CSV table of C-alpha atoms in Angstrom, one decimal:
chain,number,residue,atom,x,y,z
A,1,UNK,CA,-81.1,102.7,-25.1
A,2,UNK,CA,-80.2,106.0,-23.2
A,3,UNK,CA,-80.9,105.9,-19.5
A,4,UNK,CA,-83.1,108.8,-19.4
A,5,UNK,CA,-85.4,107.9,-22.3
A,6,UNK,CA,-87.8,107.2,-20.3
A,7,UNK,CA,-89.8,110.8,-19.6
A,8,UNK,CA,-90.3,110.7,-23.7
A,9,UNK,CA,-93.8,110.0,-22.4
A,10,UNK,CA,-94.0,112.4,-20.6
A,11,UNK,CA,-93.3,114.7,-22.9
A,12,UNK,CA,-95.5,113.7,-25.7
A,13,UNK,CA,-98.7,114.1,-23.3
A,14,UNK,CA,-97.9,117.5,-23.1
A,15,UNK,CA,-96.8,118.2,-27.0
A,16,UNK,CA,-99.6,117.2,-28.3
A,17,UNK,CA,-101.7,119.0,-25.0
A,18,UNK,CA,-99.8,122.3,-26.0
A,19,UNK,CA,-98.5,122.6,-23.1
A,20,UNK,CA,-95.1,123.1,-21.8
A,21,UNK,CA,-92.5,120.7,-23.7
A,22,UNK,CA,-89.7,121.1,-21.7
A,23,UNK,CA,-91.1,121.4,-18.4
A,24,UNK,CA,-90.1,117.9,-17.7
A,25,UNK,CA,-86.6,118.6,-17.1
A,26,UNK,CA,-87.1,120.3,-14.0
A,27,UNK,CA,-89.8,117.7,-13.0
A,28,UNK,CA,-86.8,115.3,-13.2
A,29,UNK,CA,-84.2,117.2,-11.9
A,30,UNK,CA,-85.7,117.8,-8.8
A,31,UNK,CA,-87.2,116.2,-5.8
A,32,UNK,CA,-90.9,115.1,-5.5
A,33,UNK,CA,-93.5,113.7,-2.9
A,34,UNK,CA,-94.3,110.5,-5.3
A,35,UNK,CA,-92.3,108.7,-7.5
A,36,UNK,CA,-93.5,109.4,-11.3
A,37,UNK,CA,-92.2,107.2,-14.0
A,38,UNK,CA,-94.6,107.3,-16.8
A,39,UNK,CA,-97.5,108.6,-18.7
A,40,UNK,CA,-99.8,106.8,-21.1
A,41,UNK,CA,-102.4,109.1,-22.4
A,42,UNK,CA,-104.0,109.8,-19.2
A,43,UNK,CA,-102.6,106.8,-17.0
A,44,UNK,CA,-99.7,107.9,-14.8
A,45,UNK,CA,-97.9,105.1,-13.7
A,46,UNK,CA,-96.4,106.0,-10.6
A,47,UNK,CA,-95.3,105.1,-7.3
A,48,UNK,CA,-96.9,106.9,-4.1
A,49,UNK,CA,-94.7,108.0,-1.3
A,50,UNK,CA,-95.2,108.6,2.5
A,51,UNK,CA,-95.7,112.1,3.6
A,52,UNK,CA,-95.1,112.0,7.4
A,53,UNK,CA,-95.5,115.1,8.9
A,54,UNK,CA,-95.1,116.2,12.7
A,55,UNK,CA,-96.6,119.1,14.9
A,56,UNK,CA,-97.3,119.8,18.3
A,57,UNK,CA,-101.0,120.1,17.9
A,58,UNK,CA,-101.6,117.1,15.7
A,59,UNK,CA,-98.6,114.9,16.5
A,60,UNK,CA,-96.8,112.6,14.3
A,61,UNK,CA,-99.0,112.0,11.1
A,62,UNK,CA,-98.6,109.7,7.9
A,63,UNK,CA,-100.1,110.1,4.8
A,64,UNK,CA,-99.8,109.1,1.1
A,65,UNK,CA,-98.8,111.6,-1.3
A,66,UNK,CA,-101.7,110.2,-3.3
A,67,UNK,CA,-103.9,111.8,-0.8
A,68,UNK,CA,-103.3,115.1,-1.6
A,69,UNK,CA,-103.5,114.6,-5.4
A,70,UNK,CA,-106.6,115.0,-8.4
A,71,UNK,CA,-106.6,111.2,-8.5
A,72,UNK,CA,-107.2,111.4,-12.7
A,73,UNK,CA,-104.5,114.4,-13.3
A,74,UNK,CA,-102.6,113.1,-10.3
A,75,UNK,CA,-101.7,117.3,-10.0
A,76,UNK,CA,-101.5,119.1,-6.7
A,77,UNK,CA,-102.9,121.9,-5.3
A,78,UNK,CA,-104.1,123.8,-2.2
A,79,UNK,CA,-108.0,122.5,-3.0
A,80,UNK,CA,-106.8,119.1,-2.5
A,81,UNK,CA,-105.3,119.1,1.1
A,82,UNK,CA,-105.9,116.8,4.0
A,83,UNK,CA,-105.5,117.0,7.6
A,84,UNK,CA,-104.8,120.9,7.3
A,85,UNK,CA,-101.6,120.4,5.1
A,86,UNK,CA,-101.5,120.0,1.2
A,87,UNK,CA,-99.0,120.0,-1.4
A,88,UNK,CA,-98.7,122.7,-4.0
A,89,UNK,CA,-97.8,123.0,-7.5
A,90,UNK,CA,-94.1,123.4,-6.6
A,91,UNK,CA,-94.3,119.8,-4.8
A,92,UNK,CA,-93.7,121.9,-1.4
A,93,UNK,CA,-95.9,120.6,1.5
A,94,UNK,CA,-97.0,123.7,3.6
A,95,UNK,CA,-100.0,124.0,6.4
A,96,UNK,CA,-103.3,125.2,4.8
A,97,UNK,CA,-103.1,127.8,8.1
A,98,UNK,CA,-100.1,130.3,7.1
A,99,UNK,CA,-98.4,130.6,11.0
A,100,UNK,CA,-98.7,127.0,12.1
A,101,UNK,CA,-95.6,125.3,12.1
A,102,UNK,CA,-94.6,121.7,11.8
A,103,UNK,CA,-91.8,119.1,10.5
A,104,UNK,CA,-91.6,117.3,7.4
A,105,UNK,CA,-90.0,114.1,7.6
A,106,UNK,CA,-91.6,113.1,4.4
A,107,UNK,CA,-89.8,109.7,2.0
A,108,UNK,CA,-89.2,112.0,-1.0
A,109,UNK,CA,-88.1,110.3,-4.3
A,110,UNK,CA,-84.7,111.2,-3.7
A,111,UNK,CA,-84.8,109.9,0.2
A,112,UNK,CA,-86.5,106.7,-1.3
A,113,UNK,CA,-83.8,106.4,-3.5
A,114,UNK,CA,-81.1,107.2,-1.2
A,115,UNK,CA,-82.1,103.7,0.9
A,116,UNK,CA,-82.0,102.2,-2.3
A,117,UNK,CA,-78.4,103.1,-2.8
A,118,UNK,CA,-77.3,102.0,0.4
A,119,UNK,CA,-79.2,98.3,0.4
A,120,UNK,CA,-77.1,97.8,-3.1
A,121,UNK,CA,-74.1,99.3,-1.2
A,122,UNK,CA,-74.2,97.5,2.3
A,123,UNK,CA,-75.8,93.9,0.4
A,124,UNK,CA,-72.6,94.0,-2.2
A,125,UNK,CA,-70.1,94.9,0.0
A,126,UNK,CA,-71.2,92.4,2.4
A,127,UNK,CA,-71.5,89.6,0.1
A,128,UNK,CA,-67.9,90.1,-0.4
A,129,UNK,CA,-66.8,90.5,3.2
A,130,UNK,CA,-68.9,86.7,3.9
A,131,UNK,CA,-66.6,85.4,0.9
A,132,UNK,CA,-63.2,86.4,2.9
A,133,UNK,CA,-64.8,84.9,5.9
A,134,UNK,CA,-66.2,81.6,4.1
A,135,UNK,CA,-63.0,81.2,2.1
A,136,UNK,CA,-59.7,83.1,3.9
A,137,UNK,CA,-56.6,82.8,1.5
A,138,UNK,CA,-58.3,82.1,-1.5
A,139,UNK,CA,-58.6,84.3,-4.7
A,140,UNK,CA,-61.9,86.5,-4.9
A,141,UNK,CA,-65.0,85.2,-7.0
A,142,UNK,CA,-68.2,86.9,-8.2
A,143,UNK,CA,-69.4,89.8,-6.2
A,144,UNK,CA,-65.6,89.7,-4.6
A,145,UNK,CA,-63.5,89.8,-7.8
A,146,UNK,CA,-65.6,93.1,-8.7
A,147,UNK,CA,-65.3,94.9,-4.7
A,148,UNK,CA,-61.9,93.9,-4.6
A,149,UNK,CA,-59.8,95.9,-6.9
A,150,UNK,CA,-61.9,99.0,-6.0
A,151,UNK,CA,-61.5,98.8,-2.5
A,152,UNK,CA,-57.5,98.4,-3.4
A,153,UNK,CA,-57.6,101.4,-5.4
A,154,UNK,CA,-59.2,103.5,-2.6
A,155,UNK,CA,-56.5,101.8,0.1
A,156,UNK,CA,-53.6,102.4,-2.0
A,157,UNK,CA,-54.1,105.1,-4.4
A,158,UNK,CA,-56.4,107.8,-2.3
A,159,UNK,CA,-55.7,106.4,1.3
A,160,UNK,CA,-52.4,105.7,1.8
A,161,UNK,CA,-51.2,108.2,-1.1
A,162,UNK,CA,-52.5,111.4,0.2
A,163,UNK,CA,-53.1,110.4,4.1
A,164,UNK,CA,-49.8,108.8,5.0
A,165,UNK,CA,-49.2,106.1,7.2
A,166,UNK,CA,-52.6,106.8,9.4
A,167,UNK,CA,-54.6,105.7,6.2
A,168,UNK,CA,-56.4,102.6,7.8
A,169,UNK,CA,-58.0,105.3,10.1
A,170,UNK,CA,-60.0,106.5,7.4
A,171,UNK,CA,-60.0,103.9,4.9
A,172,UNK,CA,-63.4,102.8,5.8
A,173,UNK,CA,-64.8,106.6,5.6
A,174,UNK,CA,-63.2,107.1,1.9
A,175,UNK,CA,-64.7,103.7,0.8
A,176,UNK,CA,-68.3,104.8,2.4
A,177,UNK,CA,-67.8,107.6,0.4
A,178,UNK,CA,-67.0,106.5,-2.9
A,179,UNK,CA,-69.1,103.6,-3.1
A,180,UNK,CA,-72.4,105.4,-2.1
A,181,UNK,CA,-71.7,108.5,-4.6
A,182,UNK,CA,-70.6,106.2,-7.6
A,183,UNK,CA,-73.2,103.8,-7.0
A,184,UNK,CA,-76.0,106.8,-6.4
A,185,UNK,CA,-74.3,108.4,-9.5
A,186,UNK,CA,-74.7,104.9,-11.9
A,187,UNK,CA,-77.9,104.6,-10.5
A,188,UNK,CA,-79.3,107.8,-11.0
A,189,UNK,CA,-78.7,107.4,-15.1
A,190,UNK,CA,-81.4,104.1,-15.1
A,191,UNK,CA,-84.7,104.6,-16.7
A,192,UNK,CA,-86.8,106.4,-13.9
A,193,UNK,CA,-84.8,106.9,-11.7
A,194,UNK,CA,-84.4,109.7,-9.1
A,195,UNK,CA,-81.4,112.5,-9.5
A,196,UNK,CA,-80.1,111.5,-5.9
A,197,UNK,CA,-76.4,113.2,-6.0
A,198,UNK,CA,-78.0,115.9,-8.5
A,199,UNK,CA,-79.4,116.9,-4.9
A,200,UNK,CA,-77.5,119.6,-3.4
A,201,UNK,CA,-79.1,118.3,0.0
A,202,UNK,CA,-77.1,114.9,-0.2
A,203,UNK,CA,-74.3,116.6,-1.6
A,204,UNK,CA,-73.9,119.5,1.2
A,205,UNK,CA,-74.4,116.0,3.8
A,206,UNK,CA,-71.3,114.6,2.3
A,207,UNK,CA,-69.2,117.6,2.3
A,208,UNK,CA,-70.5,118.2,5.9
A,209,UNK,CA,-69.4,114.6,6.7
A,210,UNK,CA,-65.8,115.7,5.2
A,211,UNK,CA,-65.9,118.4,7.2
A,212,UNK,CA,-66.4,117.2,10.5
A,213,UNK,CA,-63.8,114.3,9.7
A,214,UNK,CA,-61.2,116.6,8.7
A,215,UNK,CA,-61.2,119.4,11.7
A,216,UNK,CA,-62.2,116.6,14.3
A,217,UNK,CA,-59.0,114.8,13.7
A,218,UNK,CA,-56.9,118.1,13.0
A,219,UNK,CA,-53.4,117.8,15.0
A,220,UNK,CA,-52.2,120.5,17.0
A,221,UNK,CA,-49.7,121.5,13.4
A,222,UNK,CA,-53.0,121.8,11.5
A,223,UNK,CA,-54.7,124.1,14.2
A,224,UNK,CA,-51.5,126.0,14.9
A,225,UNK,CA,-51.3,126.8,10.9
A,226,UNK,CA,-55.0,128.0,11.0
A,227,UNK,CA,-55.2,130.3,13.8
A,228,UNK,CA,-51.0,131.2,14.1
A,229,UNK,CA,-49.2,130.5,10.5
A,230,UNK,CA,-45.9,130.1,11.7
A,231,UNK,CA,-43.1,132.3,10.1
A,232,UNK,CA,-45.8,134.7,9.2
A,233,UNK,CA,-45.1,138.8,10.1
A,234,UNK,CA,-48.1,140.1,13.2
A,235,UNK,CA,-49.4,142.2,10.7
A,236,UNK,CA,-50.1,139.8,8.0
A,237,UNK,CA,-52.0,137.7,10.6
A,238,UNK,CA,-54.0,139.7,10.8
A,239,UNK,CA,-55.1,138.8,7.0
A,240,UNK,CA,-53.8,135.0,6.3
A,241,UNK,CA,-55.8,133.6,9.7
A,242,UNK,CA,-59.4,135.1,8.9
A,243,UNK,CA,-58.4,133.5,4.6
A,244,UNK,CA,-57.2,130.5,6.6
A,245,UNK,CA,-60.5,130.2,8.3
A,246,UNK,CA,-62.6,131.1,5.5
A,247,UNK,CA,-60.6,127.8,3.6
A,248,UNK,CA,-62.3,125.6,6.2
A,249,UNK,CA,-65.4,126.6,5.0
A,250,UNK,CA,-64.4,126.9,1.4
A,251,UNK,CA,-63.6,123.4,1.0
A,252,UNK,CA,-66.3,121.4,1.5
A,253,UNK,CA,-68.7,123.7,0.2
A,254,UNK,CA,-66.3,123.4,-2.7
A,255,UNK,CA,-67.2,119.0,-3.0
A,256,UNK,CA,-71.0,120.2,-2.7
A,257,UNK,CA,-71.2,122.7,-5.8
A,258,UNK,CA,-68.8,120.4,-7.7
A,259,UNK,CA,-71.3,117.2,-7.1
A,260,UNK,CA,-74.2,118.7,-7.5
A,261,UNK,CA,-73.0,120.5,-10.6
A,262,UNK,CA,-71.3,117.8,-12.3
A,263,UNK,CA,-74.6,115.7,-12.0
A,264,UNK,CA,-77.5,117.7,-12.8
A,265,UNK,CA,-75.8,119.5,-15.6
A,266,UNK,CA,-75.2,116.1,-17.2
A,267,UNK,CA,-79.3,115.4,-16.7
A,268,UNK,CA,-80.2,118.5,-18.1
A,269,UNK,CA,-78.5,118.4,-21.3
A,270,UNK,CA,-79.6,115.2,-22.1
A,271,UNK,CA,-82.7,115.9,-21.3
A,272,UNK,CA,-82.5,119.2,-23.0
A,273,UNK,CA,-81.4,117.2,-26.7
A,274,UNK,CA,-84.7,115.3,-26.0
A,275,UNK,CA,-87.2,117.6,-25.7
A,276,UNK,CA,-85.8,119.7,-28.8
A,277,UNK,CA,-87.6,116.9,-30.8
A,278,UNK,CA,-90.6,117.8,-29.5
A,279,UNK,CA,-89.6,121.3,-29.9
A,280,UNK,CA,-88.7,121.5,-33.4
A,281,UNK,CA,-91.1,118.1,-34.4
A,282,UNK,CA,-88.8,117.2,-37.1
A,283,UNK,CA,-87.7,113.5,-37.5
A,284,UNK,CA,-84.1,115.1,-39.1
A,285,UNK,CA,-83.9,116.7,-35.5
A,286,UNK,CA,-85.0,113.8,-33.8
A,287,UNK,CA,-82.3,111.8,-35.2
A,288,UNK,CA,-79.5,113.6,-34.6
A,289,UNK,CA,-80.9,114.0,-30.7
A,290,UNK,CA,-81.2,110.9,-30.3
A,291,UNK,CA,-77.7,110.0,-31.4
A,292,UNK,CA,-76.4,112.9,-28.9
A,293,UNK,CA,-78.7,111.6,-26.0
A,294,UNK,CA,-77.0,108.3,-26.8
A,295,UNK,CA,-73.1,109.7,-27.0
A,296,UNK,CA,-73.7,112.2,-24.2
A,297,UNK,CA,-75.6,109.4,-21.8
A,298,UNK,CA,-72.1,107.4,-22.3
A,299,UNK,CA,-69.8,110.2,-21.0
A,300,UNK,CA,-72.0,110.6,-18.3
A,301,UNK,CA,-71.3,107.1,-17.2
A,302,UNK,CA,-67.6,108.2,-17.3
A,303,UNK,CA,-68.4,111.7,-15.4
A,304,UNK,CA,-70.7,109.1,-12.6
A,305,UNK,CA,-66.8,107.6,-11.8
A,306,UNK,CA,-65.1,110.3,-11.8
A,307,UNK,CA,-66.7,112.5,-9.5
A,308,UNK,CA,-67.0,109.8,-7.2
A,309,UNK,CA,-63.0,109.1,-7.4
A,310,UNK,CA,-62.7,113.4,-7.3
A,311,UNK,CA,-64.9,113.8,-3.7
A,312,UNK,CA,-63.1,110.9,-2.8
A,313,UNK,CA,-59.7,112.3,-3.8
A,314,UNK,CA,-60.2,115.5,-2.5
A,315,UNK,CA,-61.3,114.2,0.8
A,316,UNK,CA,-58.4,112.3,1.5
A,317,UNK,CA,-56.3,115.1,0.5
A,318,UNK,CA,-58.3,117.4,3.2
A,319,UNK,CA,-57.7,115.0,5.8
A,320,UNK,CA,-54.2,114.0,5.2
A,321,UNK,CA,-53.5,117.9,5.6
A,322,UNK,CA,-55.2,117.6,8.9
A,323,UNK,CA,-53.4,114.8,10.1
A,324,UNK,CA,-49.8,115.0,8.4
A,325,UNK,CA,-47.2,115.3,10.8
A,326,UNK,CA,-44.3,118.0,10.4
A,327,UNK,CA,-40.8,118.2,11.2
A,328,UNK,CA,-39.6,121.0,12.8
A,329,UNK,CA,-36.0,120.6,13.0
């Protein structure tokens, strides 16, 4: 019933093994070289990812992460490397020879589910667009009827509302935006699934992206009130441009904590109220998580639109600030 049921299994190996019962928060929480989903006793269903790896001695090389893996425990560890590389029990590649250096360009679970996220983006949104172009005039049906109103929403209510009349600009950017995080937000709440915006890496790209919008299409008003606030004392200069700088910076690094925060928190605690029933081992406790896992897994369908709508929001307010126009006279 709740979308992140599904590492119960997980748990329960390592109840009854002793071991560490809440250890498999973090295992979801954070990134990994294979895809794990469930395990039976001592069958791990799971799905194998590429490890590509590049250095100037060896060249470009691509493995499976089930290469470096105890192929009954499916655990890794230094005695298990190949090619001069293995993965250790963090799930950090490094080279088996401290100094050599190289470049991971590995399909992690949250890269993996990153190109999920977009074919589901780019194959819905384009469905739509052929439906315009098949039937001009006409009023929207199936995938249409559902892009439609959202891509109105953006236009009108975060474009147009906090950009001003050079909205259509950056329309497309905003709806990029707030399609990939809501869909990699929804996403990331199915059974086995990988935290993709609970990822401070995707959400640092996306603020970048922000970023680089915003000050690229800064005016000559938006620079001048950056480096020279007008009607602002010598002296205080000295003290409102290096703040005003600072604010650049501030921003989007703002969007990235607020993401990633937002989203693993929500992850956490419901995985938290889970592995208290294996915890306490008390069907009384077990009920009442269950019921919390099931309330708090429904707000977190609520939080998944929000924040997208919020980065979204917040973008456009950064950019129409960059790009508004001021009177003078």
């Amino acid at each position: 019933m709740t979308a992140l049921l599904l590492p119960l299994a997980n748990v329960a190996v390592a109840a009854s093994d002793e071991e560490d019962k809440t250890g498999f928060i973090m295992h979801h929480v954070k990134d990994s070289h294979e895809w794990h989903f469930a395990t039976f006793g001592h069958t791990h269903i799971t799905l194998p990812l590429p490890v590509i790896v590049y250095s100037k001695d060896s060249g470009l090389e691509v493995f499976s992460s089930s290469d470096f893996q105890n192929p009954e425990t499916h655990a890794f560890g230094r005695e298990y490397g190949k090619n001069g590389f293995y993965i250790d029990e963090h799930d950090h590649l490094k080279a088996e020879v401290e100094d050599r250096s190289f470049l991971e360009l590995s399909i992690t679970k949250n890269v993996a589910m990153l190109f999920i996220v977009l074919i589901v983006v780019i194959s819905l949104t384009l469905s739509a667009a052929s439906h315009y172009k098949k039937h001009p005039n006409t009023a929207p049906r199936g995938v249409a009827s559902f892009i439609e109103p959202l891509v109105v929403f953006v236009r009108d209510e975060i474009a147009l509302s906090n950009i001003g009349p050079k909205y259509k600009k950056f329309t497309p950017y905003l709806l990029t935006i707030f399609f990939f995080i809501w869909f990699g937000n929804l996403m990331g709440l199915i059974p086995g699934a990988a935290n993709m915006t609970g990822n401070i890496a995707v959400t640092a790209t996306l603020a970048i992206f922000t970023f680089f919008v915003t000050n690229l299409n800064g005016n000559k008003d938006y620079w001048k009130h950056v480096v020279a606030t007008p009607g602002v004392p010598l002296p205080l200069l000295l003290v409102i441009v290096p703040v005003e700088i600072i604010g650049l910076f501030t921003k989007p690094f703002a969007l990235m904590v607020r993401l990633f925060v937002a989203i693993t928190a929500g992850h956490i605690v419901i995985l938290s109220f889970i592995g208290l029933i294996f915890v306490f081992e008390s069907m009384a406790v077990g009920f009442a998580s269950t019921i919390m896992v099931v309330f708090i897994n429904m707000i977190e369908i609520l939080v998944a639109t929000i924040q997208a709508y919020v980065f979204t929001l917040f973008s456009a307010m950064y950019i129409g600030q960059a790009v508004a126009e001021h009177d003078h006279h």
